[in-house]
Short mmCIF file of C-alpha atoms and ligand atoms in Angstrom, two decimals:
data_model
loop_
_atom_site.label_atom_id
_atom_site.label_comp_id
_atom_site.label_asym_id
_atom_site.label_seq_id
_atom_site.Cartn_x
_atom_site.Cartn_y
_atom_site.Cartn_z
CA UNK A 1 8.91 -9.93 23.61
CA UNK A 2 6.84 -6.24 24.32
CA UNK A 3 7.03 -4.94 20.63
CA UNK A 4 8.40 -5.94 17.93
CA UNK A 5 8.33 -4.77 14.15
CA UNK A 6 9.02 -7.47 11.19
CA UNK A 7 9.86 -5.88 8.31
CA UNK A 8 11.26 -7.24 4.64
CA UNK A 9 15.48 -6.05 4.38
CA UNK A 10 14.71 -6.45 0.60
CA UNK A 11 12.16 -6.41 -2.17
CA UNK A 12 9.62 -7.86 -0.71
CA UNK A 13 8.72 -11.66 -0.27
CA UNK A 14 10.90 -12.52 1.78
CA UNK A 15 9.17 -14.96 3.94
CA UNK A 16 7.52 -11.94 6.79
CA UNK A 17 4.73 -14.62 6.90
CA UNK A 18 5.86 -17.17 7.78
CA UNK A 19 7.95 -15.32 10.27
CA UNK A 20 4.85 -13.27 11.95
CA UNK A 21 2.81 -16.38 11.93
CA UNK A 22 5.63 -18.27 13.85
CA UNK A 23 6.18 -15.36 15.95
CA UNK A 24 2.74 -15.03 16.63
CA UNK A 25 2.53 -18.39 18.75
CA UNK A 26 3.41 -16.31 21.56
CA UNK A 27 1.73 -12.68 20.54
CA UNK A 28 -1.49 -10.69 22.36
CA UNK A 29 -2.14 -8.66 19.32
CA UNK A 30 -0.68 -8.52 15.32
CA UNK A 31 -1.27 -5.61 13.46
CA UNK A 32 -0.02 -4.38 9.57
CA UNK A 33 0.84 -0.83 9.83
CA UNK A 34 1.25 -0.11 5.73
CA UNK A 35 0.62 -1.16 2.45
CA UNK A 36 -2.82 -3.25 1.54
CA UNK A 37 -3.53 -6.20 -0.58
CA UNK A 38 -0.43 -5.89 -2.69
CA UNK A 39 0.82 -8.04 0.06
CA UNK A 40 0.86 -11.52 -0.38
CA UNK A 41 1.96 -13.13 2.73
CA UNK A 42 1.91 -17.01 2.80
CA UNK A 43 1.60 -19.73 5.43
CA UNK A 44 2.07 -23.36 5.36
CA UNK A 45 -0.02 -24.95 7.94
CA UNK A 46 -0.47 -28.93 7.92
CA UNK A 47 0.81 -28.81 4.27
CA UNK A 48 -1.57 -26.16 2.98
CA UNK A 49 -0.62 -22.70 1.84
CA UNK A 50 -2.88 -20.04 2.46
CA UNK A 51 -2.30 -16.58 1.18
CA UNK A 52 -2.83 -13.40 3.03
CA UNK A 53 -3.13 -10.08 1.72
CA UNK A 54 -4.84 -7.56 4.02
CA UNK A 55 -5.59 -9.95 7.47
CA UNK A 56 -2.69 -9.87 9.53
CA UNK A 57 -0.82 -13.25 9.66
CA UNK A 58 -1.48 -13.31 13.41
CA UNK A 59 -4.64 -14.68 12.35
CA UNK A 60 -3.67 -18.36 12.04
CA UNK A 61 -3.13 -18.80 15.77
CA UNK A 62 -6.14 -19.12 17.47
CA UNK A 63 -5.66 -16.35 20.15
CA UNK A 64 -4.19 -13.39 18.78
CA UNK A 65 -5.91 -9.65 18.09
CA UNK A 66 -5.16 -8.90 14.45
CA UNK A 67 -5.72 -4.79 13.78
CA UNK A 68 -5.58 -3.36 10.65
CA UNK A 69 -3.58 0.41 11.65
CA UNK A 70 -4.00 3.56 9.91
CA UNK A 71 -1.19 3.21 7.47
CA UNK A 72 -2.97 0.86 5.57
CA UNK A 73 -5.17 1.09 2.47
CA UNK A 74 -8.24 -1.17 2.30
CA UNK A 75 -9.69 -2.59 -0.11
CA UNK A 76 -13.28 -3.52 1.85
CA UNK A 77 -14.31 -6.02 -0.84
CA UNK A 78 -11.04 -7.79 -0.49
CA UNK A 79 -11.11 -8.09 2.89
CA UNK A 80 -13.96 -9.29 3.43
CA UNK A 81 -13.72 -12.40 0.53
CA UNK A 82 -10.42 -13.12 2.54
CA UNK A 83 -12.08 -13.16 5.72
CA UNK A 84 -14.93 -15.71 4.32
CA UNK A 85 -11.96 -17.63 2.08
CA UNK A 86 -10.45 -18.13 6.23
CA UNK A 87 -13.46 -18.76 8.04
CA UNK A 88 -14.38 -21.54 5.19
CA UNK A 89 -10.48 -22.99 6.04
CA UNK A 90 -12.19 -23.26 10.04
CA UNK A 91 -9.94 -20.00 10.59
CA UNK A 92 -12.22 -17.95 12.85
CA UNK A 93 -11.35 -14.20 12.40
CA UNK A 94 -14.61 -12.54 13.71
CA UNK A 95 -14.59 -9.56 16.27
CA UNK A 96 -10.96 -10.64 16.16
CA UNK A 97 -10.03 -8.01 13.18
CA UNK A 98 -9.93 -4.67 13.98
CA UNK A 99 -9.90 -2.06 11.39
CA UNK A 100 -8.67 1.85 12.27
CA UNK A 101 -11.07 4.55 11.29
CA UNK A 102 -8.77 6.57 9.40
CA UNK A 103 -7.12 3.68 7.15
CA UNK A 104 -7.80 5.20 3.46
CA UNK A 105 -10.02 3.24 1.29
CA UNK A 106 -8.73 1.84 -2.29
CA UNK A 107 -11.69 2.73 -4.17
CA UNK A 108 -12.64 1.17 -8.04
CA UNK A 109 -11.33 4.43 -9.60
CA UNK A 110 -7.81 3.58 -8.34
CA UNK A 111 -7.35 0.87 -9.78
CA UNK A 112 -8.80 2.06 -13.12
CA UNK A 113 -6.79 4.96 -13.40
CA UNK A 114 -3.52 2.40 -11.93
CA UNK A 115 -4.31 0.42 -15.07
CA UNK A 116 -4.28 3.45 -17.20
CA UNK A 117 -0.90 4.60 -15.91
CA UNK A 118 0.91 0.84 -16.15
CA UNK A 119 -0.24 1.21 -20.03
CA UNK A 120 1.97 4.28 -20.19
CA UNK A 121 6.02 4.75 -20.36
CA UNK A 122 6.39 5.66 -16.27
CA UNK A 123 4.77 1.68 -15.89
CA UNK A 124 6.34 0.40 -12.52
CA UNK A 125 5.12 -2.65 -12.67
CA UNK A 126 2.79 -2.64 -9.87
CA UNK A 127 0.49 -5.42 -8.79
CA UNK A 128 -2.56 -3.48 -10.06
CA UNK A 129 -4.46 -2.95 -7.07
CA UNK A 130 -4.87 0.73 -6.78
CA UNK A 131 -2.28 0.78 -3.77
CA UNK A 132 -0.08 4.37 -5.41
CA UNK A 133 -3.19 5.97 -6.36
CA UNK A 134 -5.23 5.42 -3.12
CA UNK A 135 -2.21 6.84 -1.37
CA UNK A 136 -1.89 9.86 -3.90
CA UNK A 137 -5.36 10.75 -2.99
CA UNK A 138 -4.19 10.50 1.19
CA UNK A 139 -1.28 13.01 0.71
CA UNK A 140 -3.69 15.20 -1.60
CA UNK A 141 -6.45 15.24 1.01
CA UNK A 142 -8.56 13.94 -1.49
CA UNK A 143 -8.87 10.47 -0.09
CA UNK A 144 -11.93 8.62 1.78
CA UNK A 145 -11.51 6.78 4.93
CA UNK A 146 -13.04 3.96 6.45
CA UNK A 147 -15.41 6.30 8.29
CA UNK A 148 -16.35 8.07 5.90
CA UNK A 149 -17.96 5.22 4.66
CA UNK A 150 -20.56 6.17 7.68
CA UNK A 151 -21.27 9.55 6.10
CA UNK A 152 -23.28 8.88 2.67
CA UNK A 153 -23.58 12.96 1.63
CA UNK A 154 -20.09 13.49 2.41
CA UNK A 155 -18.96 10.17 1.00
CA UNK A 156 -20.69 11.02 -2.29
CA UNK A 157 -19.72 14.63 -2.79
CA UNK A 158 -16.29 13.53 -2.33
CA UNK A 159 -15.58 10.70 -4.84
CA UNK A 160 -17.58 12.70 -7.19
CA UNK A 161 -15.16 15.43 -7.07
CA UNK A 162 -12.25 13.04 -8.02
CA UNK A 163 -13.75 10.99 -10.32
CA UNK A 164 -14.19 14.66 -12.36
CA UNK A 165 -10.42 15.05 -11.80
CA UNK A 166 -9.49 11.79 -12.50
CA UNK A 167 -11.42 11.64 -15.54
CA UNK A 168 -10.03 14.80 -16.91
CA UNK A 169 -6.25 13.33 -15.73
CA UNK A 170 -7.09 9.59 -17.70
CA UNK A 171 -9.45 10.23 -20.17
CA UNK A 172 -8.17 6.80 -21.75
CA UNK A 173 -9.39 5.24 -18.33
CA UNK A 174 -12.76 4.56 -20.13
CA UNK A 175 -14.10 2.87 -16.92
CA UNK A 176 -14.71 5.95 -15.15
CA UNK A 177 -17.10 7.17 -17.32
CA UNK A 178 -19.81 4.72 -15.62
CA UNK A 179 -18.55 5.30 -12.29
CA UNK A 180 -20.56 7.82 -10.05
CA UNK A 181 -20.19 8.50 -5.77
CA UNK A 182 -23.67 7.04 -5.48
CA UNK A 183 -23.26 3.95 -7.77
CA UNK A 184 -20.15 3.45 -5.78
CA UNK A 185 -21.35 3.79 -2.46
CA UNK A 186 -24.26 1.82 -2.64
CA UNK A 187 -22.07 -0.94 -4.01
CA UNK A 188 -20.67 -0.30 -0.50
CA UNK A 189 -23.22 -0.67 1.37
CA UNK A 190 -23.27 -4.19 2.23
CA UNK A 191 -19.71 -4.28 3.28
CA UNK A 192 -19.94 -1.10 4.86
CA UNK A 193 -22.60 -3.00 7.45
CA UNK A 194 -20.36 -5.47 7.73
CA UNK A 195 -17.19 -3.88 8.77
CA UNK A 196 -18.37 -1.16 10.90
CA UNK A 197 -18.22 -3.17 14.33
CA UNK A 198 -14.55 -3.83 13.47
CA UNK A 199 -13.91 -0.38 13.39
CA UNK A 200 -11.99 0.71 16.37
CA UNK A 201 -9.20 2.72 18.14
CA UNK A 202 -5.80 0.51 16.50
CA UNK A 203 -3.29 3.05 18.22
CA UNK A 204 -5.89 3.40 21.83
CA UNK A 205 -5.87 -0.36 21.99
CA UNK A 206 -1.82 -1.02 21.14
CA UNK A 207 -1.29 1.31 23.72
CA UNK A 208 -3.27 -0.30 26.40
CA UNK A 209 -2.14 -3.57 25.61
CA UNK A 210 1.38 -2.89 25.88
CA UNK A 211 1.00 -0.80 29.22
CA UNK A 212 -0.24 -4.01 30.19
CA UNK A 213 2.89 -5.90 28.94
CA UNK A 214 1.14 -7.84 26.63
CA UNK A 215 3.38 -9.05 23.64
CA UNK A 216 3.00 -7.34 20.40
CA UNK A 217 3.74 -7.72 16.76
CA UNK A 218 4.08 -4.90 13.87
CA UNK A 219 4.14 -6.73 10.65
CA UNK A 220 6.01 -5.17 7.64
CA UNK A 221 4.88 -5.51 3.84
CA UNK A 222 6.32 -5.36 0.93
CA UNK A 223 10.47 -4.40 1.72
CA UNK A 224 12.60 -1.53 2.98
CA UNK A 225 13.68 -1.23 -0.80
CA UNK A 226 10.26 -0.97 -1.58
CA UNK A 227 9.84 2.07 0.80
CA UNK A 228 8.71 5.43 -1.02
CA UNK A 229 11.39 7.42 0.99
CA UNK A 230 14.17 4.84 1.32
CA UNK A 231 13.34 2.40 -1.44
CA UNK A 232 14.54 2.65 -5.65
CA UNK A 233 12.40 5.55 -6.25
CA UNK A 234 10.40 5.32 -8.73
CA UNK A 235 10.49 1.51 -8.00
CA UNK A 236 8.89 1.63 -5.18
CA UNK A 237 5.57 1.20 -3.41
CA UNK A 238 3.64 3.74 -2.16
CA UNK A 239 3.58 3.49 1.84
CA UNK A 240 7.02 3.56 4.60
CA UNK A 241 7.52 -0.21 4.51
CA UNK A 242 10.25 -0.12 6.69
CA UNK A 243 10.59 -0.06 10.26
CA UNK A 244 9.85 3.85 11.08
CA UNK A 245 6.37 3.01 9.34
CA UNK A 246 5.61 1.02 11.92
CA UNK A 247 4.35 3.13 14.77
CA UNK A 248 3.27 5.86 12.34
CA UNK A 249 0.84 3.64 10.65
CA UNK A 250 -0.71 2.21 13.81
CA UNK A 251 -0.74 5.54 15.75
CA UNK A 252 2.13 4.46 18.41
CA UNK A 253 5.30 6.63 19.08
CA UNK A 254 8.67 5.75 18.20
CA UNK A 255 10.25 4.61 22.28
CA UNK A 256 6.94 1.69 21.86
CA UNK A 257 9.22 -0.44 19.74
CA UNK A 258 11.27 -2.51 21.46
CA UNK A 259 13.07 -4.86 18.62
CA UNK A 260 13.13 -4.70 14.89
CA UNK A 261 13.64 -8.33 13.23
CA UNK A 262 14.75 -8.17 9.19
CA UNK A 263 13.67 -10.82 7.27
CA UNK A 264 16.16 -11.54 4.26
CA UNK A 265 15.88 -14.16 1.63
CA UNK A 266 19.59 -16.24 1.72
CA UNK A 267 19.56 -15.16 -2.34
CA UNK A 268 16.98 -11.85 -3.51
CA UNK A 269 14.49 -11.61 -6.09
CA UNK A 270 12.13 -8.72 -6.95
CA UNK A 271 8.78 -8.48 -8.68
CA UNK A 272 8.18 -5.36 -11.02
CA UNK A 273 10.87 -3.27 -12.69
CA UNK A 274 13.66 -1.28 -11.67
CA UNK A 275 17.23 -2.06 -10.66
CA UNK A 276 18.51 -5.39 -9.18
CA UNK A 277 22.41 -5.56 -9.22
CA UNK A 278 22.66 -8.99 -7.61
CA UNK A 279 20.06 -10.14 -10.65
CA UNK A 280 20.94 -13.80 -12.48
CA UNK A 281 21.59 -14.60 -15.64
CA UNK A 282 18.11 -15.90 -17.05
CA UNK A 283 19.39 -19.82 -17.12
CA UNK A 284 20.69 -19.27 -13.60
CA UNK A 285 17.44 -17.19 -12.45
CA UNK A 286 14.86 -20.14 -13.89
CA UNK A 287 16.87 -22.74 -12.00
CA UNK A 288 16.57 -20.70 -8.46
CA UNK A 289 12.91 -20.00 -9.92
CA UNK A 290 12.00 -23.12 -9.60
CA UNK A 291 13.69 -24.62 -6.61
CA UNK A 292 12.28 -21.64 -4.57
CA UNK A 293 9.03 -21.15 -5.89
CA UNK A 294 9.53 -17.59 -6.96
CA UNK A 295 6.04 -17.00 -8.36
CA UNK A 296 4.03 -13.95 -6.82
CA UNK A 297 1.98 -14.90 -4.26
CA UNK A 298 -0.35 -11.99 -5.14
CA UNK A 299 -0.30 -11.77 -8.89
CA UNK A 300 1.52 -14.79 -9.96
CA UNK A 301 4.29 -13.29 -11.56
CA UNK A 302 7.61 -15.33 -12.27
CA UNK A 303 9.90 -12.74 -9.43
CA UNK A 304 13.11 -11.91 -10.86
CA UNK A 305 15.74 -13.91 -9.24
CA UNK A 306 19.53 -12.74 -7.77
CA UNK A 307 22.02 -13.50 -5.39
CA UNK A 308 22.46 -11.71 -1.67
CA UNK A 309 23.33 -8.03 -2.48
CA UNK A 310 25.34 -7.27 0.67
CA UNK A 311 25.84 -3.75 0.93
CA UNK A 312 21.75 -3.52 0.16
CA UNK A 313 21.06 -5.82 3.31
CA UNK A 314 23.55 -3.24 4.85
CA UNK A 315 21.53 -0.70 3.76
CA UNK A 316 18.01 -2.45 5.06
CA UNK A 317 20.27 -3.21 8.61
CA UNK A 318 20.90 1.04 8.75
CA UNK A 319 17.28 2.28 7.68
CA UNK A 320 15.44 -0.06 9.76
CA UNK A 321 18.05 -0.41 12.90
CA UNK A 322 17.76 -4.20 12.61
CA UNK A 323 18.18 -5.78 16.42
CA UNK A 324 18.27 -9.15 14.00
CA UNK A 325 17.84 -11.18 10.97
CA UNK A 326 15.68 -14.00 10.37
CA UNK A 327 17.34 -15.47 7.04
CA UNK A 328 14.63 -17.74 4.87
CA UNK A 329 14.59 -20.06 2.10
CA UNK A 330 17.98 -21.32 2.71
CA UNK A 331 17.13 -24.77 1.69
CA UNK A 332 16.65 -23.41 -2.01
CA UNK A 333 20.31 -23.07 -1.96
CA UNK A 334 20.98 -27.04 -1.50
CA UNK A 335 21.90 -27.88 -5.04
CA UNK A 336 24.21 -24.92 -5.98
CA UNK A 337 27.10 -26.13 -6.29
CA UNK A 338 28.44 -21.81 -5.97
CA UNK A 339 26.55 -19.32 -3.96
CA UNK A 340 27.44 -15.97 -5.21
CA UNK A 341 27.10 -12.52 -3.44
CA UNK A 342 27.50 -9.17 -4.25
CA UNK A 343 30.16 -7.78 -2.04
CA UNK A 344 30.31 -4.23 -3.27
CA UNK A 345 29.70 -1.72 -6.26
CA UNK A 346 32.77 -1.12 -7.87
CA UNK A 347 33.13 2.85 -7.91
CA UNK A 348 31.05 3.39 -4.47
CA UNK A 349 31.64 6.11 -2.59
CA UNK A 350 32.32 4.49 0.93
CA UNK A 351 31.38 7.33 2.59
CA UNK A 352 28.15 6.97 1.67
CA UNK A 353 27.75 3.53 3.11
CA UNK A 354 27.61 1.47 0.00
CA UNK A 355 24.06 1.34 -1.63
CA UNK A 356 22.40 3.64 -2.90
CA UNK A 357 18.71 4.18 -3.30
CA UNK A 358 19.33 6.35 -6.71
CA UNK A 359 18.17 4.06 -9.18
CA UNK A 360 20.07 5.84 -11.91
CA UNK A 361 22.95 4.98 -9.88
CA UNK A 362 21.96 1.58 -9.07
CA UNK A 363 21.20 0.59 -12.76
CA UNK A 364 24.84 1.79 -13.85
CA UNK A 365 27.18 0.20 -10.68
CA UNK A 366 29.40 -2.40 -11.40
CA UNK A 367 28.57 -5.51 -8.80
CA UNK A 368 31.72 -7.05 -6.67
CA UNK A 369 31.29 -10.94 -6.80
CA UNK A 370 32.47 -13.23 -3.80
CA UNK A 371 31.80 -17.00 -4.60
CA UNK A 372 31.15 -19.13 -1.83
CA UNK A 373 31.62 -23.12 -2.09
CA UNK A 374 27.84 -25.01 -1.73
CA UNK A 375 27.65 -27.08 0.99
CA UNK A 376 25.31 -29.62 -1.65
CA UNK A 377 23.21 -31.71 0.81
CA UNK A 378 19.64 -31.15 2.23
CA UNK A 379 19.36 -28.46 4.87
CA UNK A 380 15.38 -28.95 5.43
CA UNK A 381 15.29 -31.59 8.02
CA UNK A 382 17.88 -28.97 10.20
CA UNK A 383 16.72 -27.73 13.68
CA UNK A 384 19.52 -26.64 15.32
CA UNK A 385 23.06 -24.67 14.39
CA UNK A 386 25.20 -27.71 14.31
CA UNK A 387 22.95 -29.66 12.07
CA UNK A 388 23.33 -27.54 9.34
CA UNK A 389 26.11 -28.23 6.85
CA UNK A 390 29.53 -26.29 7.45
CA UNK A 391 29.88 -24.27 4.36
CA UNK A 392 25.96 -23.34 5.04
CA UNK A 393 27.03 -22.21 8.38
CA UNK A 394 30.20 -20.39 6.93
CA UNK A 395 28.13 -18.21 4.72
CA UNK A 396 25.39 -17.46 7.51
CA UNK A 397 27.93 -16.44 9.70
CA UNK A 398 29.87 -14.23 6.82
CA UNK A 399 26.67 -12.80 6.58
CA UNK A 400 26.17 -11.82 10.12
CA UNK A 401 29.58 -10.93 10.11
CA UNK A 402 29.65 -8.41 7.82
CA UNK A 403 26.46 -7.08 8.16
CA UNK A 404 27.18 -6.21 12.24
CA UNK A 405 23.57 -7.87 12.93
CA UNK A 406 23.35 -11.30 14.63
CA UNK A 407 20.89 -13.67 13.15
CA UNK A 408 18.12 -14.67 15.31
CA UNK A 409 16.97 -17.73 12.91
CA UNK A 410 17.24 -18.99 9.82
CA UNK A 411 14.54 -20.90 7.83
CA UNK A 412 14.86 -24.07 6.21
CA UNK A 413 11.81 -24.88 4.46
CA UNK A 414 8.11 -23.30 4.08
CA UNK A 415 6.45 -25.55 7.48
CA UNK A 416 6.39 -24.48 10.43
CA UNK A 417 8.72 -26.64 11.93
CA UNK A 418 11.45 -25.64 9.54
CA UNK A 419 13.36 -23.87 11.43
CA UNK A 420 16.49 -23.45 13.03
CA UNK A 421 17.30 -21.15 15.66
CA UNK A 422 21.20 -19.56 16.24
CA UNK A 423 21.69 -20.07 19.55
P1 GDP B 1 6.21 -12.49 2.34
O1 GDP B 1 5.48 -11.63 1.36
O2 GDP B 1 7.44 -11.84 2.85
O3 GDP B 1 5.33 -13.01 3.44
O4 GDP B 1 6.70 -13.77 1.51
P2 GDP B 1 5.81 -14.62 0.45
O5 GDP B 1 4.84 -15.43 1.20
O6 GDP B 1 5.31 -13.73 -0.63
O7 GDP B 1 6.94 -15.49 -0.23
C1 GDP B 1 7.71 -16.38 0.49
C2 GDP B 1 7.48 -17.79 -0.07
O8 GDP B 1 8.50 -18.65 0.39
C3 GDP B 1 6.19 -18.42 0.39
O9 GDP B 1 5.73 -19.27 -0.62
C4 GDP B 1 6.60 -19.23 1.61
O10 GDP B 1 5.74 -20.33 1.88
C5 GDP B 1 7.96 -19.70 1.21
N1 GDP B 1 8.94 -19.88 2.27
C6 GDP B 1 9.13 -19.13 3.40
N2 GDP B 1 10.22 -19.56 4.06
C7 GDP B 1 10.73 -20.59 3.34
C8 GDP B 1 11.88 -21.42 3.49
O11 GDP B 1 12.67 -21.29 4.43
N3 GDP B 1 12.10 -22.36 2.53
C9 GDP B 1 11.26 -22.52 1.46
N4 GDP B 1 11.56 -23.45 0.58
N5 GDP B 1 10.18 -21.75 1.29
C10 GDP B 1 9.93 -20.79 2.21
P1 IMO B 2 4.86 -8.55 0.18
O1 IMO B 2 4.24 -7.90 1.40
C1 IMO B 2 6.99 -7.99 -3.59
C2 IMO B 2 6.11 -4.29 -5.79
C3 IMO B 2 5.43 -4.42 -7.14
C4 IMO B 2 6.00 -3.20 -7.85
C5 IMO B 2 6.06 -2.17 -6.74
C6 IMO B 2 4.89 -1.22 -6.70
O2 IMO B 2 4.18 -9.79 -0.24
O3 IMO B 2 6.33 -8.67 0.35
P2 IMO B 2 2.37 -1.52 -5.85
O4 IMO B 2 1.30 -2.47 -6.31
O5 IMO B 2 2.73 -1.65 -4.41
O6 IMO B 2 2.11 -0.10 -6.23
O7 IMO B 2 3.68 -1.96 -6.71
O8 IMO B 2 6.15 -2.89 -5.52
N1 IMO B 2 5.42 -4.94 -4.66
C7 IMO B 2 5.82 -6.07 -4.09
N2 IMO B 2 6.84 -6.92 -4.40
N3 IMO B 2 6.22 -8.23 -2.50
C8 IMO B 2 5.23 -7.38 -2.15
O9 IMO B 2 4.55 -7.49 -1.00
C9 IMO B 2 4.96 -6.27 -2.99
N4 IMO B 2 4.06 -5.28 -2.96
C10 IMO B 2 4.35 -4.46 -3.97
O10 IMO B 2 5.76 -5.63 -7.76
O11 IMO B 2 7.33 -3.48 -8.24
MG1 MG B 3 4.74 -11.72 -0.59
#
């Protein structure tokens, strides 16, 4: 295990923590190369969930480096209440976290002026934490970055200049008119004391620590249809969420990744708007809704629920080059008596490989429906291949099957110890 990269094959959610953190029992260093506290990546340990959103799930083993790469947006305030919320849970994170110098900061204006924009008719239905406009202001050059948190004139002059911009952009974003670069960076200034021993070279250490062979982890958030490139634009996040993003967002080159893992939910569900072909009928979705749990883990929003949309995994196996699939949450599938999935779009062009990422297209296909028989009986207490139920085993191995991608495990409830490995 030199370097591997776990990244979502769907929306999002699909169980990447619970797969880093069991991954991470045998991992020198875990770091998140994209996204920021829009993640919400759980872990059941001893019968407790805890939630993370910026701290890399490595954190829950004792050992592990957890580094914070370039490709992420902070939000310092966040992290640091999740680092306390840990250490108060006898997690000790410390000199542990590492945090790259030129991760972008998400900044109070961001999320005002996110707010502003969800009120409007392009709302995406975002989890309102400033993520898309932090990362406008990185591709505009207009962004600050961790260290520039160490350079007060600069600092200043800066968000000055885009609060004046912003303000002119969202004059219905009434909260910027109190904002100011001083007011905000002395609001800073605490946390800015406090994170700047973490700060240090994310892609300088990955690469010494592999030319050491030490074992290391990428870890995905949010999904590959979630991507801004490869995702359902507009639907999307704002950050390369799938595999590619990896070394770019911790400064590593492509030939240091050694495996790519997918993580796919045995069903799908989404949180926000945009299209979902696989999605339930409401009476079906708030059944699944309930036996899984589907509630964001970040915002708390009931996640739209749907069966396995094959040619989208497909699509997730092709953008990411998946090595494997870790399939979760197969236990919420025990009491359906049919488990549906979406074979096809009627109409698609097969030369184009099935799915597309053109929403228009997506919202007007015409799903193909295979039903599968439910194998009805509890798959939870399953730890190896033969102990699961054989028309739970059929479907998993359709799956793998037809998606050219052998599964590596599958998970069968939200402990630890739920698992059950293929081989
Ligand atoms: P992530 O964002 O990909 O890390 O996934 P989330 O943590 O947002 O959502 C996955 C949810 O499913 C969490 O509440 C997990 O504890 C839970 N979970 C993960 N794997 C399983 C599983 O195999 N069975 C069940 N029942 N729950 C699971
Ligand atoms: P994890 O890492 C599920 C979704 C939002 C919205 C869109 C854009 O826990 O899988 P954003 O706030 O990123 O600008 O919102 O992306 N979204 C997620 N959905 N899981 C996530 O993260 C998500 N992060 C963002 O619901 O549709
Ligand atoms: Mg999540």
């Amino acid at each position: 295990m030199p370097n591997i990269v776990i990244v979502g094959a769907q929306w999002g959610d699909e169980g990447k923590g619970k797969v880093v953190d069991a991954l991470s029992a045998a991992a020198d260093v875990v770091a998140r190369y994209q996204g920021g506290p829009n993640a919400g990546h759980s872990i059941v340990r001893g019968g407790e969930t805890v939630v993370l959103h910026l701290v890399p799930s490595g954190v829950m083993h004792p050992h592990p480096r957890c580094l914070i790469g370039n490709g992420v947006v902070i939000d310092l305030r966040r992290l640091r209440e999740e680092v306390t919320r840990l250490e108060a849970l006898g997690i000790v994170v410390g000199r542990r976290l590492g945090l790259s110098p030129a991760a972008h900061l998400i900044l109070p204006y961001h999320g005002a002026v996110e707010a502003a924009a969800e009120r409007g008719p392009g709302a995406i239905g975002t989890t309102g934490r400033g993520i898309g406009f932090a990362y406008r202001d990185k591709a505009a050059r207009t962004g600050l970055r961790l260290a520039d948190l160490f350079d007060r004139e600069a600092f200043i002059a800066r968000a000055d200049r885009t609060l004046t911009r912003l303000r002119q952009e969202y004059p219905e974003a009434t909260e910027l008119q109190a904002m100011n670069g001083a007011v905000l960076y002395a609001a800073l200034h605490d946390v800015a004391a406090w994170a700047r021993p973490l700060v240090c070279d994310v892609g300088g250490e990955l690469h010494a620590a592999l030319g050491r062979g030490q074992r290391v982890l990428l870890e995905g958030a949010q999904g590959t249809l979630l991507d801004l490139d490869h995702g359902t634009y507009p639907y999307v996040t704002s950050s390369a969420a799938s595999a590619a993003g990896a070394p770019l967002g911790v400064g590593l080159g492509p030939r240091a990744v050694d495996r790519v893992i997918g993580v796919t939910k045995a069903y799908t569900t989404r949180v926000g708007h945009g299209p979902f072909p696989s999605e339930m009928p409401e009476t079906e979705a708030t059944r699944l809704r309930e036996a899984g749990e589907e509630y964001g883990a970040t915002t708390g929003r009931p996640r739209r629920c749907g069966w396995l949309d094959l040619p989208a995994l497909r699509y997730a196996a092709r953008i990411n080059g998946l090595d494997a699939l870790v399939i979760t949450k197969l236990d919420v599938l025990d009491g359906f008596e049919r488990i549906r999935v979406v074979t096809a779009y009627d109409g698609e062009d097969p030369a184009r490989g099935g799915f597309s990422a053109d929403a228009r297209a997506l919202e007007r296909c015409r799903p193909v429906w295979r039903d599968f028989p439910g194998w009805l009986a509890p798959t939870t207490s399953a730890r190896r291949w033969g102990d699961l139920p054989g028309p739970a085993r059929q479907y998993l191995e359709w799956i793998e099957r037809e998606c050219g991608v052998a599964i590596q495990s599958v998970s069968v409830g939200a402990g630890r110890e739920a698992e059950v490995s293929r081989s």
